[in-house]
Structure formats: structure tokens, C-alpha cells
Coordinates of C-alpha atoms and ligand atoms in Angstrom, one line a residue:
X1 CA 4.0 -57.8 44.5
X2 CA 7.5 -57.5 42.8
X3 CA 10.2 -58.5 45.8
X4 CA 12.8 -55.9 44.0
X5 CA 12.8 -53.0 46.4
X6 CA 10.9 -49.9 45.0
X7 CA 13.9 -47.8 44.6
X8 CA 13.2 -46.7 40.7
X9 CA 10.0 -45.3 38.7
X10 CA 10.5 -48.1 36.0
X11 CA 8.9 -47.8 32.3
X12 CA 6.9 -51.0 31.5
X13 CA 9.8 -52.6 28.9
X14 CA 11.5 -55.4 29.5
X15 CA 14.6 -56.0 27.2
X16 CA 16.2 -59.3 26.2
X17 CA 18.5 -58.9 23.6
X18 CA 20.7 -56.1 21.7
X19 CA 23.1 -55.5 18.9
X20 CA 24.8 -52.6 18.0
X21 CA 22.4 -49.0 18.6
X22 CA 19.6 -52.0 19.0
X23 CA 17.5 -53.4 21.8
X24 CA 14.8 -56.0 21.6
X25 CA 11.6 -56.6 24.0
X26 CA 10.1 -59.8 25.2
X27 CA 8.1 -59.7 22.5
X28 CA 10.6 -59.2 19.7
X29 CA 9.6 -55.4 19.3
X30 CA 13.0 -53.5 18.3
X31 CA 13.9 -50.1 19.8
X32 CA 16.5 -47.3 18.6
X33 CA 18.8 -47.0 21.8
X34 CA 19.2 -43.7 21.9
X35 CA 20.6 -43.5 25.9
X36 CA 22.9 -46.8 25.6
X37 CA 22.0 -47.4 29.3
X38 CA 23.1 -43.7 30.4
X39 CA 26.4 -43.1 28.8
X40 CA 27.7 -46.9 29.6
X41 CA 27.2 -49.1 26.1
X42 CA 29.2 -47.0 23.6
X43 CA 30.8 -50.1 21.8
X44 CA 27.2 -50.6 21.3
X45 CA 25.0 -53.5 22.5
X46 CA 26.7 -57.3 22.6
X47 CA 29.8 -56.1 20.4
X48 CA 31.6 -59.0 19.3
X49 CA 34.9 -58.0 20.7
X50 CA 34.0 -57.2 23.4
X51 CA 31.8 -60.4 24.0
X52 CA 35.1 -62.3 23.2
X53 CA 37.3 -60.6 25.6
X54 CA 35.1 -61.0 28.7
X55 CA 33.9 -64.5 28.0
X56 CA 37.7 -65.3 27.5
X57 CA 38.8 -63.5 30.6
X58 CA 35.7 -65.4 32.5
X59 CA 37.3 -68.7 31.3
X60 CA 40.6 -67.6 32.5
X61 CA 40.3 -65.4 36.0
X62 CA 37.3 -63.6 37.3
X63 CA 38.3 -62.5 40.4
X64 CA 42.1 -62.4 42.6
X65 CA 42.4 -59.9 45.2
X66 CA 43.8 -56.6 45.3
X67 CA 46.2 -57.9 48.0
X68 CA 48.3 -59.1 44.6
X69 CA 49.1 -57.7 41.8
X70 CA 46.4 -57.8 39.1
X71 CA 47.9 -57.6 35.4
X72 CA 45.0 -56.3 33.8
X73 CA 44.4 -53.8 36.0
X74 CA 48.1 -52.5 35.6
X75 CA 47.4 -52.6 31.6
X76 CA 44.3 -50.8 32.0
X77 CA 45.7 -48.2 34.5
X78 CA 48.8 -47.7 31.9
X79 CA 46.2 -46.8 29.0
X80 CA 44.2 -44.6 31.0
X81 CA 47.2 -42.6 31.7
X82 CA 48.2 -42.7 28.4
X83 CA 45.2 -41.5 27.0
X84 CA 44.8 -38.8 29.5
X85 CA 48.0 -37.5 30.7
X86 CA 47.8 -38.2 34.6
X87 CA 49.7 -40.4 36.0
X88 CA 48.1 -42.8 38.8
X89 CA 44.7 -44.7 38.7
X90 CA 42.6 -46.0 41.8
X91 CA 40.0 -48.5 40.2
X92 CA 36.6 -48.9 42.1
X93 CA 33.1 -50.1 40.8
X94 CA 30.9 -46.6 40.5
X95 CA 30.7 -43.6 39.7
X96 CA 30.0 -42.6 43.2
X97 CA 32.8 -44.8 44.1
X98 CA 35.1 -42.7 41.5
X99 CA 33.9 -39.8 43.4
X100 CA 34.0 -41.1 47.2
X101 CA 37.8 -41.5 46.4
X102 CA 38.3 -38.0 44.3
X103 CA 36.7 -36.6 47.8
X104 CA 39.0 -38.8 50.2
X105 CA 41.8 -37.9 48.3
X106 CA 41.5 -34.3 48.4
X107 CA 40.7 -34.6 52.2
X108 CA 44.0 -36.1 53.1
X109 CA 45.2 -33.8 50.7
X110 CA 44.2 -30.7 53.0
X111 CA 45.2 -33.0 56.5
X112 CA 48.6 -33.8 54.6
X113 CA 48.7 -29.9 54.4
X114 CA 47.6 -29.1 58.1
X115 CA 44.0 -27.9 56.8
X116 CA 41.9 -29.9 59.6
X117 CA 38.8 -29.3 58.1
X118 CA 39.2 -29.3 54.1
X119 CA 36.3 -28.3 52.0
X120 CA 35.6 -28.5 48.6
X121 CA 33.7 -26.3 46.2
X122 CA 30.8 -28.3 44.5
X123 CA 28.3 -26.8 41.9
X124 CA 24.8 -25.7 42.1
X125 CA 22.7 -29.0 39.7
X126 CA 26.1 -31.1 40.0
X127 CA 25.5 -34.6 40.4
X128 CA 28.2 -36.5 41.8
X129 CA 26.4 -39.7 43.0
X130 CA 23.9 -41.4 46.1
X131 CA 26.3 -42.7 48.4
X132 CA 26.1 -40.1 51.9
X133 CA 29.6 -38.3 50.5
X134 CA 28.4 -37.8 47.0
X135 CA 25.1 -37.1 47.7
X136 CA 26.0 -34.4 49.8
X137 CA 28.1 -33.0 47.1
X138 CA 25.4 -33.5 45.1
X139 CA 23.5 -30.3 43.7
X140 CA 20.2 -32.1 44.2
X141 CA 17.3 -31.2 47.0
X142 CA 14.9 -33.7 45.7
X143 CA 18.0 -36.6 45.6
X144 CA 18.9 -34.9 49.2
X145 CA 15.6 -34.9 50.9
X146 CA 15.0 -37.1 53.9
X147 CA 18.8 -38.4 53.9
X148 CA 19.7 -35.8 56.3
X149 CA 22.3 -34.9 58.0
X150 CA 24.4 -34.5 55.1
X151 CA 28.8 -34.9 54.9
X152 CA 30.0 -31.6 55.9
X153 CA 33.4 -29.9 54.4
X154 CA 31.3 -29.0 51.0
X155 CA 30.6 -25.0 49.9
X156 CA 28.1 -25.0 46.9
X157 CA 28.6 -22.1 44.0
X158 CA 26.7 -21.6 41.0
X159 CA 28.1 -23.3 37.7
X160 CA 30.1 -21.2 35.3
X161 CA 30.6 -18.5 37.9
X162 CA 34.3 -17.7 38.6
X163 CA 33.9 -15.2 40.9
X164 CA 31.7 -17.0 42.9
X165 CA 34.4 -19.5 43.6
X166 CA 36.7 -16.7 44.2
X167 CA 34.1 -15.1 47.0
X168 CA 33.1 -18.4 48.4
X169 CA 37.2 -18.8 49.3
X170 CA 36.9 -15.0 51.0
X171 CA 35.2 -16.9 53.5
X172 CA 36.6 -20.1 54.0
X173 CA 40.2 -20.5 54.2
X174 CA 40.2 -24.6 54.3
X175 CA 39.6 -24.9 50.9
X176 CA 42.0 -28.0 49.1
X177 CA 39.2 -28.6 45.8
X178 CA 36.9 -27.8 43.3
X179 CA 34.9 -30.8 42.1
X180 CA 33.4 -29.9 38.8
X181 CA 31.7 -31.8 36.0
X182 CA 32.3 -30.1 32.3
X183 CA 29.6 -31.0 31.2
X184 CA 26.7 -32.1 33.8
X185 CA 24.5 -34.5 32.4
X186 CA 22.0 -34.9 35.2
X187 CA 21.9 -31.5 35.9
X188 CA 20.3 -30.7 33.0
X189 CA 23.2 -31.0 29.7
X190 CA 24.6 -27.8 31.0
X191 CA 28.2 -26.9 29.3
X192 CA 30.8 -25.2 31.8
X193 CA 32.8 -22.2 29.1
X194 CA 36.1 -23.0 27.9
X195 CA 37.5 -19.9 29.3
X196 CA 35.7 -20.5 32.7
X197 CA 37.3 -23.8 33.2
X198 CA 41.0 -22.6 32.1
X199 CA 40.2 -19.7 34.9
X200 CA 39.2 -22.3 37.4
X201 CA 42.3 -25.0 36.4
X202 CA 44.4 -21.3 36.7
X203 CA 42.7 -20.7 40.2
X204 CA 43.1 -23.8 41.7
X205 CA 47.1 -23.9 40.7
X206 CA 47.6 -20.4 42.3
X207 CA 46.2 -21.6 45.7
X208 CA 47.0 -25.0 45.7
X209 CA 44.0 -26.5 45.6
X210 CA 43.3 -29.6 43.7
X211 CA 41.5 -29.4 39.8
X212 CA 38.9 -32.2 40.4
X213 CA 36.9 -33.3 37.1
X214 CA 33.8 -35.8 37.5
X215 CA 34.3 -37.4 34.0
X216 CA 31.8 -40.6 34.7
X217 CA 29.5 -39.3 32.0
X218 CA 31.5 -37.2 29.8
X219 CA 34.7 -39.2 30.0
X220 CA 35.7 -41.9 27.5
X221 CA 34.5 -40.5 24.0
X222 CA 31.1 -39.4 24.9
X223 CA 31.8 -35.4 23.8
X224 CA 33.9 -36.2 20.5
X225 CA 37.7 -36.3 23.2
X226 CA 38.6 -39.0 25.1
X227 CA 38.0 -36.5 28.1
X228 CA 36.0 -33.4 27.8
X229 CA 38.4 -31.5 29.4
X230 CA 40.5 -32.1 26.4
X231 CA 38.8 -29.7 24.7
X232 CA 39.8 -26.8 27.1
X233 CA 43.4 -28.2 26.6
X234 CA 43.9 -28.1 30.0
X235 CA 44.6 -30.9 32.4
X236 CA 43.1 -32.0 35.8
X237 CA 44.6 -33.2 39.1
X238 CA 42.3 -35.4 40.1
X239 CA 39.4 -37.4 37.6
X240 CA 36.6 -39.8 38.1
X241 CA 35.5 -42.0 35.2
X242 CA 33.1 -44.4 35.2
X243 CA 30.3 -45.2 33.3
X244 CA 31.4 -45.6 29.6
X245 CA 34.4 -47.6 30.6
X246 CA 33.6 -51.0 30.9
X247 CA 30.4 -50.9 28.6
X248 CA 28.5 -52.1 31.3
X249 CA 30.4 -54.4 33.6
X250 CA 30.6 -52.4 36.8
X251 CA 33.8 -50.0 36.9
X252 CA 34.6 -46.7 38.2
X253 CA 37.8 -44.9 38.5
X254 CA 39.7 -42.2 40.0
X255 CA 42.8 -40.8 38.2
X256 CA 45.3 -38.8 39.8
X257 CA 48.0 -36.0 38.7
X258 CA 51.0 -34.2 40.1
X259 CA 50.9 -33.7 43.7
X260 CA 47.4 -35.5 43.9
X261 CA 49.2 -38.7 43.0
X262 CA 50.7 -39.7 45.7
X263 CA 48.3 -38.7 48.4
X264 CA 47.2 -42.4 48.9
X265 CA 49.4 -44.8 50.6
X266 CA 48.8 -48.5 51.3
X267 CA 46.0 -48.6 53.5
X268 CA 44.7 -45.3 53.3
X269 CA 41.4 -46.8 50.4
X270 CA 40.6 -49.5 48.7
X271 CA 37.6 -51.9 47.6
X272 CA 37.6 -55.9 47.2
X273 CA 36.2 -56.0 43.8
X274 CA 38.0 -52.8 42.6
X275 CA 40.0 -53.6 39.3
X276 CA 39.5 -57.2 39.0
X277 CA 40.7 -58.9 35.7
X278 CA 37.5 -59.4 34.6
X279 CA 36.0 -55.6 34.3
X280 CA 39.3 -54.4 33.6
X281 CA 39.1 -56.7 30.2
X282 CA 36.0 -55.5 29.5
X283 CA 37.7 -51.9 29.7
X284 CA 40.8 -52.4 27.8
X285 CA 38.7 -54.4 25.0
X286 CA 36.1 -51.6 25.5
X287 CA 38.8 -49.3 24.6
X288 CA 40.7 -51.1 21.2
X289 CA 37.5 -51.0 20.1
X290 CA 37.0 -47.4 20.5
X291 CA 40.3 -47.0 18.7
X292 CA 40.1 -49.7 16.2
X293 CA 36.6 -47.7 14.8
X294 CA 37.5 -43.8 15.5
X295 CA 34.6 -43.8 17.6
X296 CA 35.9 -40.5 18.9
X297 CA 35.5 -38.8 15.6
X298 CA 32.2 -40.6 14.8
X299 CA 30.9 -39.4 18.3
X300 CA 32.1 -35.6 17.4
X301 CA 30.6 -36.4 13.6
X302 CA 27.3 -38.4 14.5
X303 CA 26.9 -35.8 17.4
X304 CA 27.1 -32.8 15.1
X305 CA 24.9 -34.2 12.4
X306 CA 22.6 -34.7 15.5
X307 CA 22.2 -31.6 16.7
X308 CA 21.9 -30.4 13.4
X309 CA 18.8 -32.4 12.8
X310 CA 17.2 -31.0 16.1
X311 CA 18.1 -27.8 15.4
X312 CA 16.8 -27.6 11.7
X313 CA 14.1 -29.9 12.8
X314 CA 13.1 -28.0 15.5
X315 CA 13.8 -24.1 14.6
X316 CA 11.3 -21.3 15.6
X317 CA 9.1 -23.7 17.8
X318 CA 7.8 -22.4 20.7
X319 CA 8.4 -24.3 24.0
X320 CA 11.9 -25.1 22.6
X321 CA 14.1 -23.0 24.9
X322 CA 17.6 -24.7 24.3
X323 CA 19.6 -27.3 22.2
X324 CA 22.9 -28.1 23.9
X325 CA 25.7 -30.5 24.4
X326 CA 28.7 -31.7 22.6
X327 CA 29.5 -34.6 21.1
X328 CA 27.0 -37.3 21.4
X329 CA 26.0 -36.0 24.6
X330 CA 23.0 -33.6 23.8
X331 CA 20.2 -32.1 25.5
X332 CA 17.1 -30.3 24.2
X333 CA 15.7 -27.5 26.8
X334 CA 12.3 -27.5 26.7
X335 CA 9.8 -24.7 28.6
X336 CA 8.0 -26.9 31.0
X337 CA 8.4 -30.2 32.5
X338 CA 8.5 -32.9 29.6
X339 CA 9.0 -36.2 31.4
X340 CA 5.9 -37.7 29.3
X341 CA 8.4 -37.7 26.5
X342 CA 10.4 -41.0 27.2
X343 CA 7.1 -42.6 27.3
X344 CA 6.1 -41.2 23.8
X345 CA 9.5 -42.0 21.9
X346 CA 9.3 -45.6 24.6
X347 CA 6.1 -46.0 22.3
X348 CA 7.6 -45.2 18.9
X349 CA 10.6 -47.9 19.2
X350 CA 12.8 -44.9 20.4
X351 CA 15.0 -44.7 24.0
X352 CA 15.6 -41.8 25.0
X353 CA 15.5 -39.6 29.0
X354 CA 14.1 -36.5 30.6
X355 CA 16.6 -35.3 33.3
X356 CA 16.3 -32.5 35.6
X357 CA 12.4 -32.5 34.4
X358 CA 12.5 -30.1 31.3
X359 CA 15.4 -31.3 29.0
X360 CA 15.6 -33.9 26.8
X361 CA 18.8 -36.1 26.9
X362 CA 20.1 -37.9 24.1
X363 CA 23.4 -40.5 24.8
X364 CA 23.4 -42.9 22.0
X365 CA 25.9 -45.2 21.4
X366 CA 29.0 -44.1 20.4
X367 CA 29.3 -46.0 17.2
X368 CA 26.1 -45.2 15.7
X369 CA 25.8 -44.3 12.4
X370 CA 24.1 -41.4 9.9
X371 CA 21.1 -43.9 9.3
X372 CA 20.7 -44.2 13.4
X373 CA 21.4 -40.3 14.0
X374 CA 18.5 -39.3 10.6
X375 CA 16.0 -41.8 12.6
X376 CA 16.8 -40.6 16.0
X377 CA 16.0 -36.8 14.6
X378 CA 12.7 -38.2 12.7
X379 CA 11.6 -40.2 15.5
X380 CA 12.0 -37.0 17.8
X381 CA 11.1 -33.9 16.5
X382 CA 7.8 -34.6 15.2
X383 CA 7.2 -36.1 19.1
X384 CA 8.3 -33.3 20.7
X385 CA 6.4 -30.9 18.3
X386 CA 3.3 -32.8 19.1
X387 CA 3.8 -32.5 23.1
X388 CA 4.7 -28.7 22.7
X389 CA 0.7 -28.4 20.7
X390 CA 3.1 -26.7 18.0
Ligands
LIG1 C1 26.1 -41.2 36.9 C2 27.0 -40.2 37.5 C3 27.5 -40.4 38.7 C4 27.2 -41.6 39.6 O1 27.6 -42.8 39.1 P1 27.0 -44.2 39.7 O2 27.8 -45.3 38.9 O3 25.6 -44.2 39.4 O4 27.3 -44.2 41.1 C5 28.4 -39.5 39.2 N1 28.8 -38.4 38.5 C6 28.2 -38.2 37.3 C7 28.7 -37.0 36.5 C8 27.3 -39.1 36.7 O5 26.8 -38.8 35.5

């Protein structure tokens, strides 16, 4: 009996190796990475650069404390700002770290404000993360179940629905937040309007309340911007990033804007390995690199050819419902639950996932190319075609 604790449904593959949109088995069979480890490896798989820069940090400084001051962590916070606009950065090691601290925040927030119970709006499918805060903002019954009793100080609305927010603060007058993903990835690939969320940035400014974007999976070039809300052209107060960051080495971070950014004082959060020289190296190289190539423009390119492909590919067949997304963050709806797919495209040399049971979810690397995108599309169509009898 394995001694790692049954926490994951894992598919029988065993990887030892990868380079670029590439991953190798134990037994040298090569697969088309099509997920790059759920929106974390878009430099791709062992990137040189990136190699360089953490074995060379490694050699230098793993690990201080947070009770100095840590110089790559004041670089990386200065190019996150720059890149995005807001002005503070709180680094952590998750998502649902990113998150706790988004959710701290806008709680002292409210207290700062004499709201003693501050709540924050949360969408129906949102996934925010499995610690007991995020999970209870967490759209999920199935992730919920049997983890009871839930955080309190969370009102749930559906996704895309402005006047549900609008009702839902009829009733409750401690509001301080709206937590919203633009895009939620676990949830199903589900893409929140442009107008809706310049309504709901518009909103939250005209009570006070604080914009709050979950970025981990959309954030860092995975929709064709730096940040999807850059394609609303509108800004956030508060952001969690996480998951493309660091390409892999454990990161997660909460950026902060106007009056959200100084909320925090000394004392108020913090984590010991939050920001250490090492990850933060892996970010900063992670994100020359994504400069250096125009992997932002790729991702917009590679993703339209993409969903191109699965449209064309796929057009007229019956048990497709929906093929969505943006950038290279797609997902194809199907009418019935389709989890049996991973294991078909597992057995064809292709990576791909099934979330929220009926859609296909495709998160390759950021720097793939045409070649990668035309096999992707050649390896998947006539797979799903097959599991849909069509
Ligand atoms: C993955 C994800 C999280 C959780 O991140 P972890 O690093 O797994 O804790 C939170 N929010 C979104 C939108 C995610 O996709």
C-alpha cells in the first residue's frame, strides 16, 4: 500500500522528465502537455532560463526570513506592480493562501470601517481554494461536503448576474467585497461579460466596497493580458495570483490597490516561507522570459488558432454544447459527464482535464507553438467525436 495519503484520484502515469510543451514517462513514452500542470508551467517544462536562475539563486540564498528585508522579493513586488497597476504585494505560497489574505484583508477592511461582521459576495461554481476560508467561499458542495461548519461572513450569487449582487446587498448591509474570478477555470471555463464586470468594478466603487479579482489561474498571460481583467480595462483593488507565477516553485500572491493597500500593518499577516529569494527568482526569471518571447501575444495567437481548430473540428456535433475561453485558457462543454476523456487523450500521448464533470479544459503552455496547437486539435477532436458515438 502506497504510504502517500489518498487525497487525489491519480491517473496511472508517472513523469520523469520534460522540455518545452513535452513530458516524458518512466518508460520514455512522450506526451503533448496540454494542462502544463494546471495553468503553472507556461515558460514550458525545464526552460533553460529559468533552470539557470533558480539553480543560481539555490547556490546563492534559499531561504532568510521575512523579519529582513528580502531583495528579490522587493524586485518581484516592483514588477508585479508594474505590470498590473496596483500598488502593494503580500507574497505567500498558494493560491488559497493568495486568497486567505484577499479575505483577511477585506475583513479588517470592514472592522477598520466599523462593519463588525463584513461579508463578502462570492459566486455560484467559484473556486477560491481548500483551506476552511476558501473553501467556504468556494462555490463547490462536493469540495464542501463533510468539512462542515463552514467560515461565516460569505453571501453566494450567481455568476454574471448584477442585480443579484445588487439584491443580495438589499439584505445585508455589512458588505466590504466582491471576490470574483473572470474567468473561473474550475467552475467549468465560464467567462464573466465585459460589461458585467465594469458594472461590478462601478458598484463596488459607489459603496465602498473592495473589487476583489482571484487571478491564480487567469493571471500572468494565460488569457492573451498579463491579467484578464485587462481586457475589461478596468482595475481591481485587491488580486490573488498564483499559479503561473513561479512555473512551479510554490508562490502565491495578493496584490493590493488604493485604499486596500494599506489595510495591513506589521503584524496583522504573514507566512515564514512567503517571498523567499528563491521562488521569487523563479518568478522574476519566469517573467523576462515571458517578455523576452511575447508569450502574451503567442498565448492570444496560439489560443485563437486553438479554438479555431475545435470549433471547425468540431462544428454541428451533437453532444458538443459549448466551446469557450480566452486565450490559452479554453474549455469545450460537452452534454454529459466526460471525465473518461483525460484517460483517452492520457492514452494517445495527450494531457489534458475534465473539470466540473462535463467540460473539457485545455491550459497548455504558454509558449507553445502552431505545430503543438494543430496536434493538440488532431489529437482531440477525433477523441471526443468517438466518446460522443458521433
Ligand atoms: C487553483 C486555484 C486556487 C487554489 O490554488 P491552490 O494553489 O491550489 O491553493 C484558487 N483560485 C483559483 C481561481 C484557482 O484556479
Amino acid at each position: 500500500m502506497s504510504h502517500v495519503m489518498n487525497t487525489y484520484a491519480r491517473l496511472p502515469v508517472a513523469f520523469t522528465r520534460g522540455e518545452g510543451a513535452w513530458l516524458w514517462d518512466e518508460s520514455g513514452r512522450r506526451y503533448l502537455d496540454a494542462l502544463a500542470g494546471i495553468a503553472v508551467n507556461g515558460v514550458g517544462h525545464a526552460h533553460p532560463k529559468l533552470v539557470r536562475a533558480i539553480a543560481e539563486q539555490a547556490a546563492a540564498l534559499i531561504h532568510t526570513s521575512n523579519i529582513y528585508r528580502v531583495l528579490r522579493q522587493e524586485q518581484l513586488a516592483d514588477r508585479l506592480c508594474a505590470l498590473s497597476g496596483m500598488a502593494q504585494a503580500f507574497f505567500c505560497n498558494s493560491g488559497a493562501e493568495a486568497n486567505e489574505a484577499a479575505i483577511k484583508l477585506a475583513r479588517l477592511y470592514g472592522h477598520q470601517r466599523g462593519i463588525e461582521i463584513p461579508t463578502i459576495v462570492v459566486m455560484e461554481k467559484a473556486w477560491h481554494g481548500r483551506t476552511i476560508a476558501t473553501l467556504s467561499a468556494t462555490g463547490s458542495r462536493k469540495a464542501q461536503a463533510g468539512f462542515e461548519p463552514l467560515v461565516a461572513g460569505f453571501v453566494r450569487v450567481p455568476y454574471n448576474d448584477l442585480e443579484a449582487v445588487r439584491a443580495a446587498a438589499e439584505h445585508n448591509r455589512n458588505i466590504v467585497a466582491v471576490l470574483l474570478e473572470p474567468i473561473q477555470g474550475e467552475g467549468g471555463i465560464n467567462v464573466a461579460d465585459m460589461a458585467y464586470q465594469k458594472a461590478l468594478q462601478a458598484l463596488c466603487r459607489e459603496r465602498g466596497w473592495l473589487y476583489m479579482l482571484d487571478e491564480v489561474q487567469t493571471g500572468i498571460g494565460r488569457t492573451g493580458e498579463w491579467f484578464a481583467f485587462q481586457h475589461a480595462g478596468i482595475k481591481p483593488d485587491v488580486m490573488a495570483l498564483a499559479k503561473g507565477l513561479a512555473s512551479g516553485v510554490p508562490i502565491g500572491a495578493c496584490l493590493a490597490d488604493g485604499p486596500a493597500a494599506d489595510v495591513f500593518k506589521p503584524g496583522n499577516h504573514g507566512t515564514t516561507f512567503g517571498g523567499g529569494p528563491l521562488v521569487c527568482a523563479a518568478a522574476l526569471a519566469t517573467l523576462d522570459i515571458m517578455e523576452e518571447e511575447r508569450l502574451l501575444s503567442n498565448a492570444q495567437h496560439q489560443g485563437e488558432r486553438l479554438k479555431r481548430g475545435l470549433e471547425s473540428g468540431l462544428e454541428g456535433v451533437p453532444g458538443v454544447v459549448e466551446i469557450r475561453g480566452q486565450g490559452l485558457m479554453l474549455g469545450v462543454e460537452l452534454d454529459r459527464p466526460c471525465a473518461e476523456i483525460v484517460k483517452l487523450a492520457l492514452d494517445a500521448g495527450l494531457l489534458v482535464n475534465v473539470t466540473s464533470d462535463k467540460v473539457v479544459r485545455l491550459l497548455p503552455p504558454l509558449i507553445v507553438n502552431e505545430e503543438e496547437t494543430e496536434q493538440i486539435v488532431s489529437v482531440l477532436v477525433p477523441i471526443i467525436k468517438r466518446f460522443l458515438g458521433a
